[in-house]
Amino acid sequence: MLRTLLVFLICTAALFASGPVYVVLWFDTEDYMEPAADDAALRIATDLEKLGVRATFKVVGEKARVLETRGRRDVIRALVHHDIGYHSNFHSIPPAPAVYLREMGWLDGAAEFERREAPGAADIRRIFGVTPSCYGQPGSSWGPQSYRALLRMGIPVYLDEGAQVALDEQPFWFGGMLHVFAMGRNLIRPSLNDENQLSQTFAQFDRSAGELEARGGGVISTYFHPTEFVTSAFWDLNFAKGANPERSQWRMPPRRTAEESERCYRILVRYVEHAMARPAVRFVTARELPGLYESALGRVPDRAAIARHMAERQTFLTTGESSLSAAEMLQILLGMEPQVVEGPVRRGATNFRESVISRPAFERAKADAAGFIKAGRRLPAEVWIADQTLSLADFAATLAADDGVASEVAVRKGNPEMERYITTDPSGTFNWPIHPDGFSAPSLLEIARLQAWTLKPARVK
Ligand SMILES: [Zn+2]
């Protein structure tokens, strides 16, 4: 009887087997002023290793160089047992990335980001012996041009928090990078200042994990800064509102007492232990993420389904078996093998005056668009009909609604619904004490809207 019951229980458990919950635990390792922050990183890395958990330490270039100068091989070795990401070259020394990217376009901005930030990633590689697995911006100093540069630097994952682009509080693809960003309810951060709040955080974690298990799996993102465990205010307030004091003038952040620090370490361990107790939970690093998410398109819907979707709205399409960006669907509609491409570098306009296009002219336009995409691995801003143009969105809608045989093709108006996933708040989303007062970056959001052709949810394998 007992055996029958046991078999029954095991079968029931298998029936309700739930999706994996991947917890990405990451530490922005950035304070290159307070030496105690080096010890904090070492302690955290050691505590987690004892628990059998690997975290991702996103290291600032200057922090890596400082660890080297201070002879902290012990810290470097301990962090290498975990995963190493990148968190910009100088973090808060002005100009921060959003500040220097704000007046730049897609290509020149990417080149400038690479010029300024690639040397720090090279130092990480030299000092830690690995290419950083991921990048995340300092503070809210985000800029979409970083994507193009990061991919050239061999960094495929964007791991951070922010509100400039958001998709369903789960990982997504954008600009060719796998993002863990804007995680909403799935961002869980225990307060280091109040151990009594932990039970509420545990409840929040369980709720989130339960929902993710029910929907087939997903990611919970949790982050800290090692410096938070030993200081009570951020080190980089030296650079508030764009200030740039000389090194000799830097003021050390206020220290926590030893007892306070012990409480912080205890809170982290208790949180990790709580998460580990849940069978579906697995702690993963940024380096593991691309292997856990589909990069292939999966079973693509037939052309007719894609055409129906794209004729109405230019945005990603997800089915049970695939996830397609508007850029991928545009390539499919053009008869191309879909590749990872960039969005257009600027917003094109329609100045084509007629309401219909002759079949031969439209076929030439299609071939021209396909040629442009193939040559530059980038979508065109507009498509030429002789010496007139259709904006990319209008062209996509027109192409999708075309039956491919009529002697004339009716021009349709585009509906770039994908742009909804980019915030319309150019000030609040860039709010950061380090940015100049009143900083606003609408042009960066406009570049992001153009790149939203590449946006789509990531699918758990
Ligand atoms: Zn930071």
mmCIF file of C-alpha atoms in Angstrom, residues 133-308:
data_model
loop_
_atom_site.group_PDB
_atom_site.id
_atom_site.type_symbol
_atom_site.label_atom_id
_atom_site.label_comp_id
_atom_site.label_asym_id
_atom_site.label_seq_id
_atom_site.Cartn_x
_atom_site.Cartn_y
_atom_site.Cartn_z
ATOM 1 C CA SER A 133 30.728 37.160 -20.183
ATOM 2 C CA CYS A 134 28.443 40.169 -19.978
ATOM 3 C CA TYR A 135 28.230 43.926 -19.635
ATOM 4 C CA GLY A 136 25.953 46.278 -17.740
ATOM 5 C CA GLN A 137 26.062 50.065 -17.663
ATOM 6 C CA PRO A 138 27.183 52.146 -14.690
ATOM 7 C CA GLY A 139 24.103 53.511 -12.895
ATOM 8 C CA SER A 140 21.451 54.329 -15.480
ATOM 9 C CA SER A 141 24.074 55.415 -18.029
ATOM 10 C CA TRP A 142 22.703 53.196 -20.788
ATOM 11 C CA GLY A 143 23.121 53.714 -24.522
ATOM 12 C CA PRO A 144 21.983 51.378 -27.310
ATOM 13 C CA GLN A 145 25.151 51.974 -29.355
ATOM 14 C CA SER A 146 26.965 49.866 -26.741
ATOM 15 C CA TYR A 147 25.356 46.713 -28.227
ATOM 16 C CA ARG A 148 27.158 46.953 -31.545
ATOM 17 C CA ALA A 149 30.461 47.626 -29.754
ATOM 18 C CA LEU A 150 30.002 44.864 -27.156
ATOM 19 C CA LEU A 151 29.328 42.227 -29.802
ATOM 20 C CA ARG A 152 32.528 43.319 -31.564
ATOM 21 C CA MET A 153 34.288 42.968 -28.189
ATOM 22 C CA GLY A 154 33.007 39.380 -27.893
ATOM 23 C CA ILE A 155 30.511 40.119 -25.105
ATOM 24 C CA PRO A 156 27.113 38.525 -25.894
ATOM 25 C CA VAL A 157 24.993 39.166 -22.762
ATOM 26 C CA TYR A 158 23.598 42.419 -21.335
ATOM 27 C CA LEU A 159 23.083 41.965 -17.601
ATOM 28 C CA ASP A 160 21.830 44.931 -15.614
ATOM 29 C CA GLU A 161 18.735 46.780 -14.490
ATOM 30 C CA GLY A 162 17.122 49.775 -16.144
ATOM 31 C CA ALA A 163 13.880 50.942 -17.677
ATOM 32 C CA GLN A 164 14.840 52.168 -21.151
ATOM 33 C CA VAL A 165 13.678 48.913 -22.752
ATOM 34 C CA ALA A 166 11.482 46.335 -21.060
ATOM 35 C CA LEU A 167 9.831 43.120 -22.180
ATOM 36 C CA ASP A 168 7.655 40.987 -19.943
ATOM 37 C CA GLU A 169 10.029 41.040 -16.946
ATOM 38 C CA GLN A 170 12.024 38.179 -18.500
ATOM 39 C CA PRO A 171 15.111 37.814 -20.748
ATOM 40 C CA PHE A 172 14.857 39.151 -24.278
ATOM 41 C CA TRP A 173 16.929 39.600 -27.404
ATOM 42 C CA PHE A 174 17.700 43.145 -28.458
ATOM 43 C CA GLY A 175 20.419 44.437 -30.756
ATOM 44 C CA GLY A 176 21.763 40.904 -31.055
ATOM 45 C CA MET A 177 22.405 40.605 -27.295
ATOM 46 C CA LEU A 178 20.645 38.401 -24.764
ATOM 47 C CA HIS A 179 19.305 40.791 -22.105
ATOM 48 C CA VAL A 180 18.486 40.299 -18.451
ATOM 49 C CA PHE A 181 17.147 43.801 -17.877
ATOM 50 C CA ALA A 182 14.020 45.521 -16.519
ATOM 51 C CA MET A 183 13.043 42.361 -14.662
ATOM 52 C CA GLY A 184 10.218 43.970 -12.646
ATOM 53 C CA ARG A 185 8.718 41.491 -10.178
ATOM 54 C CA ASN A 186 11.491 39.044 -11.040
ATOM 55 C CA LEU A 187 14.128 41.425 -9.736
ATOM 56 C CA ILE A 188 14.537 40.435 -6.106
ATOM 57 C CA ARG A 189 16.894 42.292 -3.805
ATOM 58 C CA PRO A 190 17.006 41.597 -0.080
ATOM 59 C CA SER A 191 17.633 44.726 1.942
ATOM 60 C CA LEU A 192 21.057 44.568 3.549
ATOM 61 C CA ASN A 193 19.949 47.058 6.195
ATOM 62 C CA ASP A 194 17.098 45.156 7.793
ATOM 63 C CA GLU A 195 17.284 41.431 8.461
ATOM 64 C CA ASN A 196 13.655 41.475 9.646
ATOM 65 C CA GLN A 197 12.526 42.181 6.098
ATOM 66 C CA LEU A 198 13.964 38.892 4.893
ATOM 67 C CA SER A 199 10.746 36.944 5.459
ATOM 68 C CA GLN A 200 8.934 39.350 3.117
ATOM 69 C CA THR A 201 11.702 38.952 0.551
ATOM 70 C CA PHE A 202 11.429 35.166 0.842
ATOM 71 C CA ALA A 203 7.679 35.397 0.205
ATOM 72 C CA GLN A 204 8.345 37.604 -2.813
ATOM 73 C CA PHE A 205 10.929 35.117 -4.092
ATOM 74 C CA ASP A 206 8.546 32.178 -3.655
ATOM 75 C CA ARG A 207 5.749 34.002 -5.466
ATOM 76 C CA SER A 208 7.997 34.876 -8.358
ATOM 77 C CA ALA A 209 9.578 31.411 -8.548
ATOM 78 C CA GLY A 210 6.142 29.779 -8.409
ATOM 79 C CA GLU A 211 4.884 31.871 -11.322
ATOM 80 C CA LEU A 212 7.974 31.130 -13.391
ATOM 81 C CA GLU A 213 7.728 27.397 -12.677
ATOM 82 C CA ALA A 214 4.098 27.448 -13.799
ATOM 83 C CA ARG A 215 4.962 29.125 -17.095
ATOM 84 C CA GLY A 216 7.717 26.695 -17.990
ATOM 85 C CA GLY A 217 10.713 28.400 -16.452
ATOM 86 C CA GLY A 218 12.485 31.730 -16.368
ATOM 87 C CA VAL A 219 14.951 33.994 -14.648
ATOM 88 C CA ILE A 220 15.074 35.759 -11.293
ATOM 89 C CA SER A 221 17.689 38.497 -11.129
ATOM 90 C CA THR A 222 19.360 39.512 -7.859
ATOM 91 C CA TYR A 223 22.205 41.952 -7.474
ATOM 92 C CA PHE A 224 24.377 43.745 -4.963
ATOM 93 C CA HIS A 225 27.638 45.640 -4.890
ATOM 94 C CA PRO A 226 30.449 44.218 -2.719
ATOM 95 C CA THR A 227 31.102 47.770 -1.493
ATOM 96 C CA GLU A 228 27.564 47.912 -0.006
ATOM 97 C CA PHE A 229 28.622 45.264 2.519
ATOM 98 C CA VAL A 230 31.279 47.521 4.026
ATOM 99 C CA THR A 231 30.110 51.086 3.314
ATOM 100 C CA SER A 232 26.858 52.909 4.018
ATOM 101 C CA ALA A 233 26.995 55.338 1.077
ATOM 102 C CA PHE A 234 28.253 54.934 -2.460
ATOM 103 C CA TRP A 235 31.933 55.613 -3.166
ATOM 104 C CA ASP A 236 31.144 57.454 -6.389
ATOM 105 C CA LEU A 237 29.258 60.331 -4.783
ATOM 106 C CA ASN A 238 32.650 61.993 -5.346
ATOM 107 C CA PHE A 239 31.407 62.377 -8.935
ATOM 108 C CA ALA A 240 27.892 63.617 -8.160
ATOM 109 C CA LYS A 241 26.318 65.703 -10.917
ATOM 110 C CA GLY A 242 29.301 65.353 -13.197
ATOM 111 C CA ALA A 243 31.928 66.520 -10.652
ATOM 112 C CA ASN A 244 35.446 65.292 -11.367
ATOM 113 C CA PRO A 245 37.786 65.919 -8.416
ATOM 114 C CA GLU A 246 41.451 64.930 -8.747
ATOM 115 C CA ARG A 247 42.394 61.589 -7.205
ATOM 116 C CA SER A 248 44.113 63.269 -4.274
ATOM 117 C CA GLN A 249 40.797 64.938 -3.449
ATOM 118 C CA TRP A 250 38.677 61.756 -3.460
ATOM 119 C CA ARG A 251 36.777 61.246 -0.211
ATOM 120 C CA MET A 252 36.358 57.740 1.142
ATOM 121 C CA PRO A 253 32.799 56.474 1.580
ATOM 122 C CA PRO A 254 31.515 56.066 5.190
ATOM 123 C CA ARG A 255 32.278 52.604 6.613
ATOM 124 C CA ARG A 256 29.857 50.168 8.183
ATOM 125 C CA THR A 257 30.797 48.694 11.554
ATOM 126 C CA ALA A 258 32.088 45.105 11.606
ATOM 127 C CA GLU A 259 28.770 43.951 13.128
ATOM 128 C CA GLU A 260 26.800 45.650 10.367
ATOM 129 C CA SER A 261 28.970 44.010 7.732
ATOM 130 C CA GLU A 262 28.438 40.594 9.322
ATOM 131 C CA ARG A 263 24.688 41.176 9.169
ATOM 132 C CA CYS A 264 24.978 41.992 5.434
ATOM 133 C CA TYR A 265 26.959 38.790 4.722
ATOM 134 C CA ARG A 266 24.451 36.778 6.779
ATOM 135 C CA ILE A 267 21.497 38.220 4.852
ATOM 136 C CA LEU A 268 23.105 37.221 1.556
ATOM 137 C CA VAL A 269 23.760 33.664 2.761
ATOM 138 C CA ARG A 270 20.256 33.290 4.169
ATOM 139 C CA TYR A 271 18.737 34.505 0.916
ATOM 140 C CA VAL A 272 20.811 32.080 -1.161
ATOM 141 C CA GLU A 273 19.962 29.193 1.179
ATOM 142 C CA HIS A 274 16.272 30.010 0.925
ATOM 143 C CA ALA A 275 16.429 30.036 -2.873
ATOM 144 C CA MET A 276 18.448 26.795 -3.016
ATOM 145 C CA ALA A 277 15.859 24.972 -0.946
ATOM 146 C CA ARG A 278 13.434 25.150 -3.866
ATOM 147 C CA PRO A 279 13.909 22.124 -6.169
ATOM 148 C CA ALA A 280 13.350 24.031 -9.436
ATOM 149 C CA VAL A 281 15.942 26.701 -8.590
ATOM 150 C CA ARG A 282 19.365 26.697 -10.166
ATOM 151 C CA PHE A 283 21.914 29.476 -9.746
ATOM 152 C CA VAL A 284 23.419 30.337 -13.119
ATOM 153 C CA THR A 285 26.059 32.764 -14.335
ATOM 154 C CA ALA A 286 25.843 35.172 -17.254
ATOM 155 C CA ARG A 287 28.214 32.859 -19.134
ATOM 156 C CA GLU A 288 25.721 30.002 -18.875
ATOM 157 C CA LEU A 289 22.704 32.039 -20.017
ATOM 158 C CA PRO A 290 23.213 31.784 -23.804
ATOM 159 C CA GLY A 291 23.287 27.995 -23.450
ATOM 160 C CA LEU A 292 19.989 27.994 -21.559
ATOM 161 C CA TYR A 293 18.092 30.147 -24.042
ATOM 162 C CA GLU A 294 17.220 29.342 -27.648
ATOM 163 C CA SER A 295 19.258 31.245 -30.203
ATOM 164 C CA ALA A 296 17.803 29.329 -33.155
ATOM 165 C CA LEU A 297 14.408 30.435 -34.412
ATOM 166 C CA GLY A 298 12.630 27.181 -33.581
ATOM 167 C CA ARG A 299 9.730 25.983 -35.715
ATOM 168 C CA VAL A 300 8.865 29.082 -37.716
ATOM 169 C CA PRO A 301 5.196 29.747 -38.527
ATOM 170 C CA ASP A 302 4.298 29.576 -42.230
ATOM 171 C CA ARG A 303 4.763 32.609 -44.433
ATOM 172 C CA ALA A 304 1.030 33.376 -44.482
ATOM 173 C CA ALA A 305 0.876 33.648 -40.684
ATOM 174 C CA ILE A 306 3.926 35.904 -40.643
ATOM 175 C CA ALA A 307 2.461 38.051 -43.447
ATOM 176 C CA ARG A 308 -0.866 38.439 -41.618
#
